[in-house]
Each structure stands twice: as structure tokens, then as C-alpha cells.
Amino acid sequence: MTAYKVLIADDNSVDRKVLSRVVRNQGNDVIEATNGFEAVDIFTEHRPDIVLMDVMMPGLNGKEATRQIKTIADEDFIPVIFLTSLSDAQSLADCLESGGDDFLTKPYNHVVLQAKIASYHRMSEMHRTLLNQRDEIARVNRHMLQEQCVAKAVYDNVAHAGCLTSPNIRYELSPLAVFNGDVLLAARKPGGGMHVLLGDFTGHGLPAAIGAMPMADIFYGMTAKGFGLREVLREINQKLKSILPVGFFCCAAAVDLAPDRQAASVWMGGVPDCYLLRNDGEMIETLSSRHLPLGVMSADKFNDQMTEFPMANGDRLFLWSDGIIEARNSDGEMFGQERLLNVVRDSAHASEVYEDIQRAVDEFVDGSEQDDDTTLIEVVMDDALREDKESAVTKAGISQGPRDWNMEYRLEASTLKSFNPVPLMNHIMMEVPGLRAIGGQLYTVVAELFSNAFEHGVLGLESSMKQSPDGFVEYYRQREKRVAALEEGFVRINMHHTGDGDSGKLTLTLEDSGDGFDYQQHDISIGNNYSGRGIPLIESICDSIEYHGKGNKVSVVIHWPLELET
Amino acid sequence: MIDLDSLNMLKDIMEEEFQPLIELYIRDSDRRFPEMRQALQEGDCESVRMTVHSFKGASSNVCAVELAEQAYSVEKMAIAGDTAHLRGAIDELEQSYLRVRQQLNSLL
């Protein structure tokens, strides 16, 4: 049986002695106080578990002593049980009202006395547990907020606002939006214009925020180095795919704003419809997602196809995450795409749409207890973006890097069996700042040319086999067999680049040890879609394709900057 | 005068503290009557009430049930401020107490 520390306060020594003896006989420790003042002093010093308090005492009476004890106990629950010979209802009620927790009427029933002491002790234990848990929750919460602050600071350093403060951009993003999974990034391109990315990660809290860090890192890093948005998206997708758990991804809308050609290229995956508004007209053009969100598809299946929209000065793009559409009013009703479209439609002018949307959403959610996670951005085409101080600086940067160089790389049979030289080739080409913007396309070209040289040239596989599904399977069966048996052969790769820093010419020549093919029998002019040699993939970027000798050597020429097709 | 069954139970509970308790009761109570008379002379009914209230509790603890009841009626008089009857009532209460004291002494 547990020994409780019991304070007995009674001025009547006979009463006190008897009660004290009873309580001690029941296994408790007793401290005695002979009046109210003593009771308060002893309480402060000994912190008993429970107090048995006589109501009527000279000096400081029981009720007043109780008040003082309760004040000293503060948050701790110290049960005070009044001892009274009064038995009328009002006197007993008075005891409780003055801060007592219960009463015992004289003469005491010993069984009830011990039961009450034990019961109140359980109650104060429970109270202590409750306080500890409350403190623990508060501590954990403080810790979490502190962690979020640190995480936010790190995040802000990585995913800084970039050029979101540009005069052609207006945006709304709650300060802790990162923990809602919303991200807004904007960066000037070295050659003028800008990249804008709006992302909405699945989930909330830290899991949603964490993917935004590599995303921002890649976005700013690659944009500054002159990579095209397609390459940036491809890289982000691959990174997110590899780091995020299954079921986590990032819905995104990305814009390559190009004032030099008065156009915007847009990539949208998993975000709600966005709008393009003309400065001089009432027509609303709807932009819809055509892709799966970032981080879903593997690198080889990722589609980086962008949709190009001509944009004159003052034309505006409006992008948002689903936060705005799912904003709820006090009835739990959602704002919805329809209401949003009506706001855009009813605006007096394109330049007022941004404020109208903000106002409409604010009015709609007014008074409802909802999280502030509406993310909205307006991007205006502005000729001033073409040239600016910032781009002048980076333009100097773009002129650096290798200009005139030649490199030859010959791979022998034993190397060809297991080594893929394409990433290395691509890495070397990416040293030329002007080639970075077309890194993805270049990669495809080199990969195609190499696989032609290796598979059709060195291994002697017939490309026509791949035309039927059965042949396709057979092709790869044969390929595996021939790779295993390969003892002789080579592929020679030559890369030659000339340039002046602002433009350049890259010539890629691949020669293989194979028998070649009768290229004069084929129409190899650009645009011909014959199978197996991957030409359609190459034609969009290469200025010329030329076969030499018996057809085991091919040269392609690429000029940069690319003439972009609209 | 004294509920002997209850007193024996008290003896069992208090064990070696029984005799000191009874002696304490007698010492306390002997003192109370001059106190009450003094207070009454000063017209301090509240003080009379406090003392007789304590006496009532103590008497009840030593199983002097009738004495406690008699003390309670005196307490009610003190609460009512009935000074006219208090003096006589205190004298009667003391007579009863002296009898209880004698009985207790004989039991020790």
C-alpha cells in the first residue's frame, strides 16, 4: 500500500491526535498543523499529497488557509478535504465553494476516510500526468516550430525568390506556403527573358517541402548556366523521381518567357487550367495540363514537349495551384474553376484580373477557418526583359568556355561490350555554354548516332527487324547474343567545335568498323522518315546529315543558337 | 456518560497514545472553562463559541456523547448571542464535564 503524505490542520489537539493516529494506522505519513498559518507554512515546506483541513480555526481559518494553499500549489492539484462537524447542506456547500475539494463530517468513518485519501491521490496523479503531457506537447510543438523556422531559413536560401520581384510579375504565396507544398520560382535567362515555375507538391508539412529544395537548386543552377527549360524540367523530373517516395510528386506549370521572339513556351503537368489574356482583346485562352506531374515518369518516358504561345507586350499569363480552386467558404463550398473563370471574364481589363481574383477569393472565404494556401502568379510579357544589366553580366559569362576545339574518342570492342560513352560526350559538349540550352536534344542526337554505329555498324543488326513486334523482340535477343560474342570492332567519335562565344558550330562524326549501308539508295535528305536510323529525332536540331564512304561514317552539323520553330 | 464500547475502540486505535490523549483532553478542557467565562465577561460571544466548539469536538472524540451534545446546545446559545442564559449553561456544562473527567480518570 502506498504511503501518502497527509497534512492535518486542526487547532483542536484531541481531534488532531485521533485523526492523525487513524491516518497513520492506515499506512500514511502525517504532518500536523495546529492552525491555519502553520498549515500554509508546512504546506510550502513539505508539499503534502493531500490536506485534511478543519474549517473553524482561530487566526487563519480553514477556508482562508485553503485559498492560500491553492495559490501556492499553482498548477499542481493538491486536494483539500474539509473536516467539519457542520452537517447542513449550505455549510457543506460553502466548504466546496471556498476552494475545498470535498468534506468529511465528524465523527469520521474510517473506511470512507481511507477511500477518499486514496481516491484523491489517484486524481492528483492523473492531474500530474495530464500536466506532464501538456508540457510535453507544448515542448514538442515549440521544437517543431523552431525546426520549421530553421528549415524555412535553409529553404529560403536555396529557393530564394529569384526574380519574382520583377516588374512584370505579381504573385501571392503565403510565407509558410512551403509547408503547404507550394513553390514559386523565377529566374532570368542569361540571354534575356525568364523561366517561371509554379509547383505544388503532394501532401503537407515537411514531406511536401523537402522536394522543393533540389527543385529550386536545379531550376536556378541550370537556368543561370544557360540550360533550356526543357532540360531543366527533365532534370527536375529525374531528380524528384529518384528522391520522392512512390505517390509523392509535384504538379507544376513552367513558362519560358522569350521576349526576343515574343512568345512563351509552357509546360503543364497536373495543374488546373490556366489562362492567357491578351492586352488588346477580350478573348481568354485556356492552357491545360498535357503532362503528368514532375516526379512521376522515369527519365526515358518523360515528355518535355512545350506548347508555344505568341505573346505581345502586355499579354498576361495567369498560373495557380489548386489551392485557389479548392478555397472553401464557411459552408465548406469550394471556389471552383467556374467561379474563377467568371471573375476573369467579368474583369474590365486584363490588367485588373489579378486584383479581381484576389478580391473574389478573399470575399468568398471570408470568415471561414481555412488555411491560407492560395498561390497565384501573373506573368506579363515585357520587352524590357530582353536586355538588362543582369543579363549583360551573365552574357559575359556565356562567352566563356571552350570555343575552338576538337576531340576524338575511339572505343574498341572490349570497351563497347559494357561502356556507354554518351553521358561523357554530353558532359564535354555542355562545357560550351551555348550548347547547354539544347543539352537534351544534343543528348538524343549523340545517343542515336552512337547506337546506329554500334548496333547496325559494329554488331551488324538490321534496323528493318524492329518494324514488327516479334522482330523487335528478336532484334534485342540478337543484340544480346552478338554483344556477348563481340571480339573485334570499334566506334570512333569525333567532336569538332568552332565559335566566337555568341554563336558556334558543332560537327559530330561517328565512324564504325561495320560494313556500312548503301545510303545512296535511301533518300537521306532531312525530313525523310525511314526507319531505324533515328533521323526524325535528329532532324529537328541538325543543319545537315552527311554519310561518307561505304556508309560506315556519318557527320552531323549543328549551329547554335538554334533557330527556334514556333 | 461515556460510550464505553466506542472508547474501547479508540483505545485499540490509539494504543500507547491512548493515555496521553485522555490526559491531553483533560488538560485542554480544564483550561477551557475559565476561558469561556472570561470571554463571556468581555461580551465576546464569538470567542465563547470557538472554545465550546472545540470542547464539543474533543468530547465527542473521547466518546463523551452526551457531553458533546450539551456543548452543542451551548454553542448554539453563543451563536445566538444569548448572554442571559450562557453563564448558567456554562456552569452546567462544567458540572457534566467534571463527572466525565472523573469517569475517565477511573478508567486510566
XYZ file of C-alpha atoms in Angstrom, chain B residues 2-106:
105
model
C -19.267 7.691 28.250
C -19.907 5.266 25.411
C -17.585 2.538 26.642
C -17.724 0.411 23.509
C -16.568 3.347 21.437
C -13.945 4.223 23.984
C -12.512 0.708 23.791
C -12.329 1.041 20.007
C -10.455 4.307 20.486
C -8.098 2.540 22.858
C -7.401 -0.068 20.195
C -6.714 2.604 17.627
C -4.520 4.805 19.783
C -2.690 2.021 21.623
C 0.194 3.585 23.542
C -1.116 7.026 22.654
C -4.418 6.425 24.418
C -3.412 7.566 27.875
C -1.588 10.705 26.675
C -4.661 11.518 24.586
C -7.002 11.333 27.544
C -4.573 13.360 29.646
C -4.423 15.902 26.825
C -8.213 16.042 26.739
C -8.406 16.715 30.424
C -5.620 19.304 30.355
C -7.264 21.148 27.435
C -10.748 21.008 28.841
C -9.772 22.164 32.353
C -8.419 25.276 30.724
C -11.473 25.943 28.562
C -13.985 26.802 31.304
C -12.064 29.808 32.753
C -11.507 30.879 29.116
C -15.219 30.760 28.354
C -16.163 32.688 31.479
C -13.511 35.301 30.758
C -14.763 35.753 27.196
C -18.352 35.952 28.352
C -17.458 38.628 30.860
C -15.914 40.597 27.991
C -19.083 40.051 25.940
C -17.091 38.116 23.310
C -19.673 35.516 22.265
C -17.671 34.501 19.179
C -14.733 33.515 21.389
C -17.076 31.533 23.648
C -18.422 29.802 20.564
C -14.939 28.849 19.265
C -13.940 27.392 22.640
C -17.142 25.461 23.221
C -16.986 24.216 19.605
C -13.527 22.787 20.222
C -14.671 21.316 23.505
C -17.595 19.682 21.723
C -15.263 18.108 19.111
C -12.795 16.887 21.713
C -15.525 15.432 23.936
C -17.039 13.626 21.022
C -13.604 12.168 20.266
C -13.261 10.716 23.748
C -16.732 9.205 23.325
C -18.473 11.537 25.801
C -21.510 11.677 23.524
C -23.965 13.380 25.878
C -21.365 15.921 26.933
C -20.760 16.771 23.281
C -24.493 17.247 22.739
C -24.717 19.512 25.752
C -21.746 21.504 24.417
C -23.510 21.853 21.102
C -26.538 23.481 22.743
C -24.172 25.921 24.484
C -22.518 26.603 21.113
C -25.909 27.463 19.610
C -26.565 29.852 22.507
C -23.210 31.547 21.844
C -24.037 31.859 18.155
C -27.385 33.441 19.069
C -25.607 35.803 21.483
C -27.890 34.632 24.321
C -25.681 36.008 27.127
C -28.545 35.872 29.612
C -28.570 32.069 29.636
C -24.913 31.407 28.755
C -23.407 31.778 32.231
C -25.733 29.189 33.737
C -25.315 26.893 30.733
C -21.506 27.020 31.021
C -21.759 26.158 34.752
C -23.983 23.161 33.965
C -21.639 22.058 31.183
C -18.715 22.198 33.591
C -20.581 20.007 36.107
C -21.164 17.428 33.396
C -17.541 17.635 32.303
C -16.274 17.077 35.858
C -18.292 13.871 36.026
C -16.872 12.704 32.691
C -13.374 13.582 33.863
C -13.859 11.520 36.983
C -15.017 8.559 34.939
C -12.085 8.897 32.543
C -9.608 9.134 35.383
C -11.021 5.993 36.923
